[in-house]
Amino acid sequence: MVAPWPVLAHGVARPPKGAEVEVHIERLDVRGRGVGEIDGYPVRARGALPGQTVRVRISRRRRGTMDGHVLERVEQSPDAVPPRCDHVGVCGGCAFQDYAYPAQLRGLRDQVAAAFAGVGLEIEVPAVVGCDPPFGYRNKMEFTFSNRRWIEVSEPEGAPRDFALGLHITGRYDKVLDIRGCALHFPGADALLASARQVARELELTPWDVHQHEGLLRHLVLRHGFATAETMVNLVTSEDATEAVDAWSHAMCERHPAITTVVQNVNTRPASIAVGERERLIHGPGTITEIIGGTQFVISANSFFQTNSRQAEVLFRTIAEAAAPAGDETVWDLYCGTGALSLVVAGRARSVTGFELVPSAVTDARRNAELNGLDNVTFLEGDVLETLQSGGNVDGIGRPDLCLVDPPRAGLHPKVLDGLLELAPPRIVWVSCNIHAAAPQLARLVAAGGYRIERVQPADMFPHTPHVEVVVSLTRSDTR
Ligand SMILES: C[S@@+](CC[C@H](N)C(=O)[O-])C[C@H]1O[C@@H](n2cnc3c(N)ncnc32)[C@H](O)[C@@H]1O
């Protein structure tokens, strides 16, 4: 330890804010920060990897936990690897590209096991199914325009800072790093990003000012079908500015004939989101098509679709195996997005009904069922909360034998969980991209609903980030 600090009344020395300490990193936490201990107190540091000994400056102390900034890596981790991307450490896009992929997968497995153990569920968690290759996997990227560019340490004094198109830096909503290349997005996205920036500057279009709430350009969203090579460019603006946006779109399509569709979303609200109140079609059909495991999916700009196409095939197969409908079951797919899980199980079910809030996703889901020749699938638009609060009394579709549950990151609304317990389907396949939100809810299904967890399978949909997808199969004990 570099600096001495006073011993507290209960005999434990705890470094104060500003102290510099050496700590050996033992694990990663749920946000991808390295965690070690000093006298039994956890110290967390972003950018520190398990196996490293780092010197950190304590920046915050709260409820016995300390946060620190890494000043120096005193001892390197045996699992440290050279990152592929220049932006690592500054960019908030991924957390640990410099950590060997097999070690990442082990860490993710431990995280899932710890989440279950934390809620009293003793579950054997198998190895995480890795993504091969773990680079160039993202089929969707959402970039931000800003007039507050983050200046990197390598840049000369006075470098222009009034235009950026890229990703937020870690922990700063107001600073955007100009991204020159990303190792995670689909091949071709770097060139689209560079042109989007260049064309905007040539046409003198203004980037959004997050403090003043002015400027035209807000976000650039790119979507790509790996199987079809179709590419969507979605420009999110603060107003219509039709002429300027058309000129930008025209220049983009001229430079990149691979662009198959361009849309504009207009978001006039201060909230920094890439979904507009209105969408305008500028070029092509307004959708792209992706094919996963032989199933075709039409996807529009604001509909949810798994962001890792290659690994989606693994995930869908895992879900289909877990669901394994016997052929005569009624299936409900709660939070169905563009209908992916519904379509994956429909061939072996009597009927499937998907429930989804976002109208464009429901339109896509219906089109997808038709496109794939499935006539036993129905999609209902609305809030799952209302469906389950009506006691699952959805006219004409019958109560479910099996529920697929794939909620947003925050997990189920508590009342939806109550509704699911009341509905009491004999089987549930729960899909979660946030096991920390899901574990307490799964524990409640076990304790209050008489469910047994039959199988758990994690799969890595988001390499180089602390997030992991988990498929959990549950059976109500009295149904066996
Ligand atoms: C994690 S995605 C799952 C999508 C789908 N299962 C898939 O794999 O493509 C969650 C979906 O829930 C939808 N959603 C969020 N809140 C909802 C609600 N209250 N009621 C219905 N759907 C909702 C979102 O629009 C999104 O499509």
Coordinates of N, CA, C and O in Angstrom, one line a residue, residues 69-149:
H69 N -9.8 4.8 -9.4 CA -9.3 5.0 -10.8 C -8.0 4.3 -10.9 O -7.1 4.5 -10.1
V70 N -7.8 3.5 -12.0 CA -6.6 2.8 -12.2 C -5.5 3.8 -12.5 O -5.6 4.5 -13.5
L71 N -4.4 3.8 -11.8 CA -3.2 4.7 -12.1 C -2.2 3.9 -12.8 O -1.4 4.4 -13.6
E72 N -2.0 2.6 -12.4 CA -0.9 1.8 -12.9 C -1.3 0.3 -12.8 O -1.9 -0.1 -11.8
R73 N -0.8 -0.5 -13.8 CA -0.9 -1.9 -13.6 C 0.4 -2.4 -13.1 O 1.4 -2.4 -13.9
V74 N 0.4 -2.9 -11.9 CA 1.7 -3.2 -11.2 C 2.0 -4.7 -11.7 O 3.2 -5.0 -11.9
E75 N 1.0 -5.5 -11.8 CA 1.3 -6.9 -12.2 C 0.2 -7.2 -13.2 O -1.0 -6.9 -13.0
Q76 N 0.6 -7.8 -14.3 CA -0.4 -8.1 -15.4 C -1.2 -9.4 -15.2 O -0.6 -10.3 -14.5
S77 N -2.4 -9.5 -15.7 CA -3.2 -10.7 -15.6 C -2.7 -11.7 -16.6 O -2.4 -11.3 -17.8
P78 N -2.6 -13.0 -16.3 CA -2.3 -14.0 -17.3 C -3.3 -14.0 -18.4 O -3.1 -14.5 -19.5
D79 N -4.5 -13.4 -18.2 CA -5.6 -13.5 -19.2 C -5.7 -12.1 -20.0 O -6.6 -12.0 -20.8
A80 N -4.7 -11.2 -19.8 CA -4.7 -10.0 -20.6 C -4.3 -10.3 -22.0 O -3.4 -11.0 -22.2
V81 N -5.0 -9.7 -23.0 CA -4.6 -9.8 -24.4 C -4.6 -8.4 -25.0 O -5.3 -7.5 -24.5
P82 N -3.9 -8.3 -26.1 CA -3.9 -6.9 -26.8 C -5.3 -6.7 -27.4 O -5.9 -7.6 -28.0
P83 N -5.9 -5.5 -27.1 CA -7.3 -5.2 -27.7 C -7.1 -5.0 -29.2 O -6.1 -4.6 -29.7
R84 N -8.3 -5.2 -29.9 CA -8.2 -4.9 -31.4 C -8.5 -3.5 -31.7 O -8.3 -3.1 -32.8
C85 N -9.0 -2.8 -30.8 CA -9.6 -1.4 -31.1 C -8.8 -0.4 -30.3 O -8.4 -0.6 -29.2
D86 N -8.5 0.8 -31.0 CA -7.8 1.9 -30.4 C -8.5 2.6 -29.3 O -8.0 3.3 -28.5
H87 N -9.9 2.4 -29.3 CA -10.7 3.2 -28.3 C -10.9 2.6 -27.0 O -11.5 3.1 -26.1
V88 N -10.3 1.4 -26.8 CA -10.5 0.6 -25.5 C -10.1 1.5 -24.4 O -9.0 2.1 -24.4
G89 N -10.9 1.5 -23.3 CA -10.6 2.2 -22.1 C -11.3 3.6 -22.0 O -11.5 4.1 -21.0
V90 N -11.6 4.1 -23.2 CA -12.3 5.4 -23.2 C -13.7 5.2 -23.6 O -14.7 5.7 -23.0
C91 N -13.9 4.4 -24.7 CA -15.2 4.2 -25.3 C -16.1 3.4 -24.4 O -15.7 2.4 -23.8
G92 N -17.4 3.8 -24.2 CA -18.3 3.1 -23.4 C -19.0 1.9 -24.1 O -19.8 1.2 -23.6
G93 N -18.6 1.7 -25.4 CA -19.2 0.6 -26.2 C -19.0 -0.8 -25.7 O -19.9 -1.6 -25.8
C94 N -17.8 -1.1 -25.3 CA -17.6 -2.4 -24.7 C -16.7 -2.3 -23.4 O -16.0 -1.2 -23.2
A95 N -16.6 -3.3 -22.6 CA -16.0 -3.2 -21.3 C -14.6 -3.8 -21.2 O -13.7 -3.2 -20.6
F96 N -14.4 -4.9 -21.9 CA -13.1 -5.6 -21.6 C -12.6 -6.4 -22.8 O -12.5 -7.6 -22.8
Q97 N -12.3 -5.7 -23.9 CA -11.8 -6.3 -25.1 C -10.4 -6.8 -24.9 O -9.9 -7.6 -25.7
D98 N -9.7 -6.4 -23.9 CA -8.3 -6.7 -23.6 C -8.3 -7.9 -22.6 O -7.2 -8.2 -22.0
Y99 N -9.4 -8.6 -22.5 CA -9.5 -9.8 -21.5 C -9.8 -11.0 -22.4 O -10.7 -11.0 -23.2
A100 N -8.9 -12.1 -22.3 CA -9.0 -13.2 -23.2 C -10.5 -13.8 -23.2 O -11.1 -13.9 -22.1
Y101 N -10.9 -14.2 -24.3 CA -12.4 -14.6 -24.4 C -12.7 -15.8 -23.6 O -13.8 -15.7 -22.9
P102 N -11.9 -16.8 -23.5 CA -12.3 -17.9 -22.6 C -12.4 -17.5 -21.1 O -13.3 -18.0 -20.4
A103 N -11.6 -16.5 -20.7 CA -11.7 -16.0 -19.3 C -13.0 -15.2 -19.2 O -13.6 -15.3 -18.1
Q104 N -13.4 -14.5 -20.2 CA -14.7 -13.7 -20.2 C -15.8 -14.7 -19.9 O -16.7 -14.5 -19.1
L105 N -15.8 -15.8 -20.7 CA -16.9 -16.8 -20.6 C -16.9 -17.4 -19.2 O -18.0 -17.6 -18.6
R106 N -15.7 -17.7 -18.6 CA -15.7 -18.3 -17.2 C -16.3 -17.3 -16.3 O -17.1 -17.6 -15.4
G107 N -15.9 -16.0 -16.5 CA -16.4 -14.9 -15.6 C -18.0 -14.8 -15.7 O -18.6 -14.6 -14.7
L108 N -18.5 -14.9 -16.9 CA -19.9 -14.8 -17.1 C -20.7 -15.9 -16.4 O -21.7 -15.7 -15.8
R109 N -20.1 -17.1 -16.5 CA -20.7 -18.3 -15.9 C -20.8 -18.1 -14.4 O -21.8 -18.3 -13.7
D110 N -19.7 -17.6 -13.8 CA -19.6 -17.4 -12.3 C -20.6 -16.3 -11.9 O -21.2 -16.4 -10.9
Q111 N -20.8 -15.3 -12.8 CA -21.8 -14.2 -12.5 C -23.2 -14.8 -12.5 O -24.0 -14.5 -11.6
V112 N -23.5 -15.7 -13.4 CA -24.9 -16.3 -13.4 C -25.0 -17.2 -12.1 O -26.1 -17.1 -11.4
A113 N -24.0 -18.0 -11.8 CA -24.1 -18.9 -10.6 C -24.2 -18.0 -9.4 O -25.1 -18.3 -8.5
A114 N -23.5 -16.9 -9.3 CA -23.6 -16.0 -8.1 C -25.0 -15.4 -8.0 O -25.5 -15.2 -6.9
A115 N -25.6 -15.0 -9.1 CA -26.9 -14.4 -9.1 C -27.9 -15.4 -8.6 O -28.8 -15.0 -7.7
F116 N -27.8 -16.7 -9.0 CA -28.8 -17.7 -8.4 C -28.5 -17.9 -7.0 O -29.4 -18.0 -6.1
A117 N -27.2 -18.1 -6.6 CA -26.9 -18.4 -5.2 C -27.3 -17.2 -4.3 O -27.8 -17.4 -3.2
G118 N -27.2 -16.0 -4.8 CA -27.6 -14.8 -4.1 C -29.1 -14.8 -3.7 O -29.5 -14.1 -2.7
V119 N -29.9 -15.5 -4.4 CA -31.4 -15.6 -4.1 C -31.7 -17.0 -3.5 O -32.9 -17.3 -3.5
G120 N -30.7 -17.7 -3.1 CA -30.9 -19.0 -2.5 C -31.3 -20.1 -3.4 O -31.8 -21.1 -3.0
L121 N -31.0 -20.0 -4.7 CA -31.3 -21.1 -5.6 C -30.0 -21.8 -5.9 O -29.0 -21.2 -6.4
E122 N -30.0 -23.1 -5.5 CA -28.7 -23.9 -5.8 C -28.9 -24.5 -7.1 O -29.6 -25.5 -7.3
I123 N -28.1 -24.0 -8.1 CA -28.3 -24.4 -9.5 C -27.0 -24.7 -10.1 O -26.0 -23.9 -10.0
E124 N -26.9 -25.8 -10.8 CA -25.6 -26.1 -11.5 C -25.7 -25.3 -12.8 O -26.6 -25.6 -13.7
V125 N -24.8 -24.4 -13.0 CA -24.8 -23.6 -14.2 C -23.7 -24.1 -15.1 O -22.5 -24.1 -14.8
P126 N -24.1 -24.5 -16.3 CA -23.1 -25.0 -17.3 C -22.3 -23.9 -17.9 O -22.6 -22.7 -17.7
A127 N -21.3 -24.3 -18.6 CA -20.4 -23.3 -19.3 C -21.3 -22.4 -20.2 O -22.3 -22.9 -20.8
V128 N -20.9 -21.2 -20.4 CA -21.6 -20.3 -21.3 C -21.2 -20.6 -22.8 O -20.0 -20.9 -23.1
V129 N -22.2 -20.7 -23.6 CA -21.9 -21.0 -25.0 C -21.4 -19.7 -25.7 O -22.0 -18.7 -25.7
G130 N -20.1 -19.8 -26.1 CA -19.4 -18.6 -26.6 C -19.8 -18.3 -28.1 O -20.4 -19.1 -28.8
C131 N -19.5 -17.1 -28.5 CA -19.8 -16.6 -29.8 C -18.6 -16.8 -30.7 O -17.5 -16.3 -30.3
D132 N -18.7 -17.4 -31.8 CA -17.5 -17.7 -32.6 C -17.7 -17.1 -34.0 O -18.6 -17.6 -34.8
P133 N -16.9 -16.1 -34.4 CA -15.9 -15.4 -33.7 C -16.5 -14.3 -32.8 O -17.6 -13.8 -33.1
P134 N -15.8 -13.9 -31.7 CA -16.4 -12.9 -30.8 C -16.2 -11.5 -31.3 O -16.4 -10.5 -30.5
F135 N -16.0 -11.3 -32.5 CA -15.8 -9.9 -33.1 C -16.7 -9.7 -34.3 O -17.2 -10.7 -34.9
G136 N -17.0 -8.5 -34.7 CA -17.8 -8.2 -35.9 C -19.1 -8.8 -35.8 O -19.7 -9.2 -36.8
Y137 N -19.7 -8.9 -34.6 CA -21.0 -9.6 -34.5 C -22.3 -8.7 -34.4 O -23.3 -9.2 -34.7
R138 N -22.1 -7.5 -34.2 CA -23.3 -6.7 -34.0 C -24.0 -6.3 -35.3 O -23.4 -5.8 -36.2
N139 N -25.3 -6.6 -35.4 CA -26.1 -6.3 -36.6 C -26.8 -4.9 -36.5 O -27.4 -4.5 -37.4
K140 N -26.6 -4.3 -35.3 CA -27.2 -3.0 -35.1 C -26.3 -2.1 -34.3 O -25.7 -2.6 -33.3
M141 N -26.1 -0.9 -34.7 CA -25.3 0.1 -34.0 C -26.0 1.4 -33.9 O -26.6 1.8 -34.9
E142 N -26.0 2.0 -32.7 CA -26.6 3.3 -32.5 C -25.6 4.3 -32.2 O -25.0 4.2 -31.1
F143 N -25.3 5.2 -33.0 CA -24.3 6.2 -32.8 C -25.0 7.6 -32.5 O -26.1 7.8 -32.9
T144 N -24.2 8.4 -31.8 CA -24.8 9.7 -31.4 C -24.0 10.9 -32.1 O -22.8 10.8 -32.1
F145 N -24.7 11.9 -32.5 CA -24.1 13.1 -33.0 C -24.0 14.1 -31.8 O -24.9 14.1 -31.0
S146 N -22.9 14.8 -31.8 CA -22.8 15.8 -30.7 C -21.9 16.9 -31.1 O -21.0 16.8 -31.9
N147 N -22.1 18.1 -30.5 CA -21.2 19.2 -30.7 C -20.2 19.3 -29.5 O -19.5 20.3 -29.4
R148 N -20.1 18.2 -28.7 CA -19.1 18.2 -27.7 C -18.3 16.9 -27.8 O -18.6 15.9 -27.2
R149 N -17.3 17.0 -28.7 CA -16.5 15.8 -29.0 C -15.5 15.6 -27.8 O -14.9 16.5 -27.3

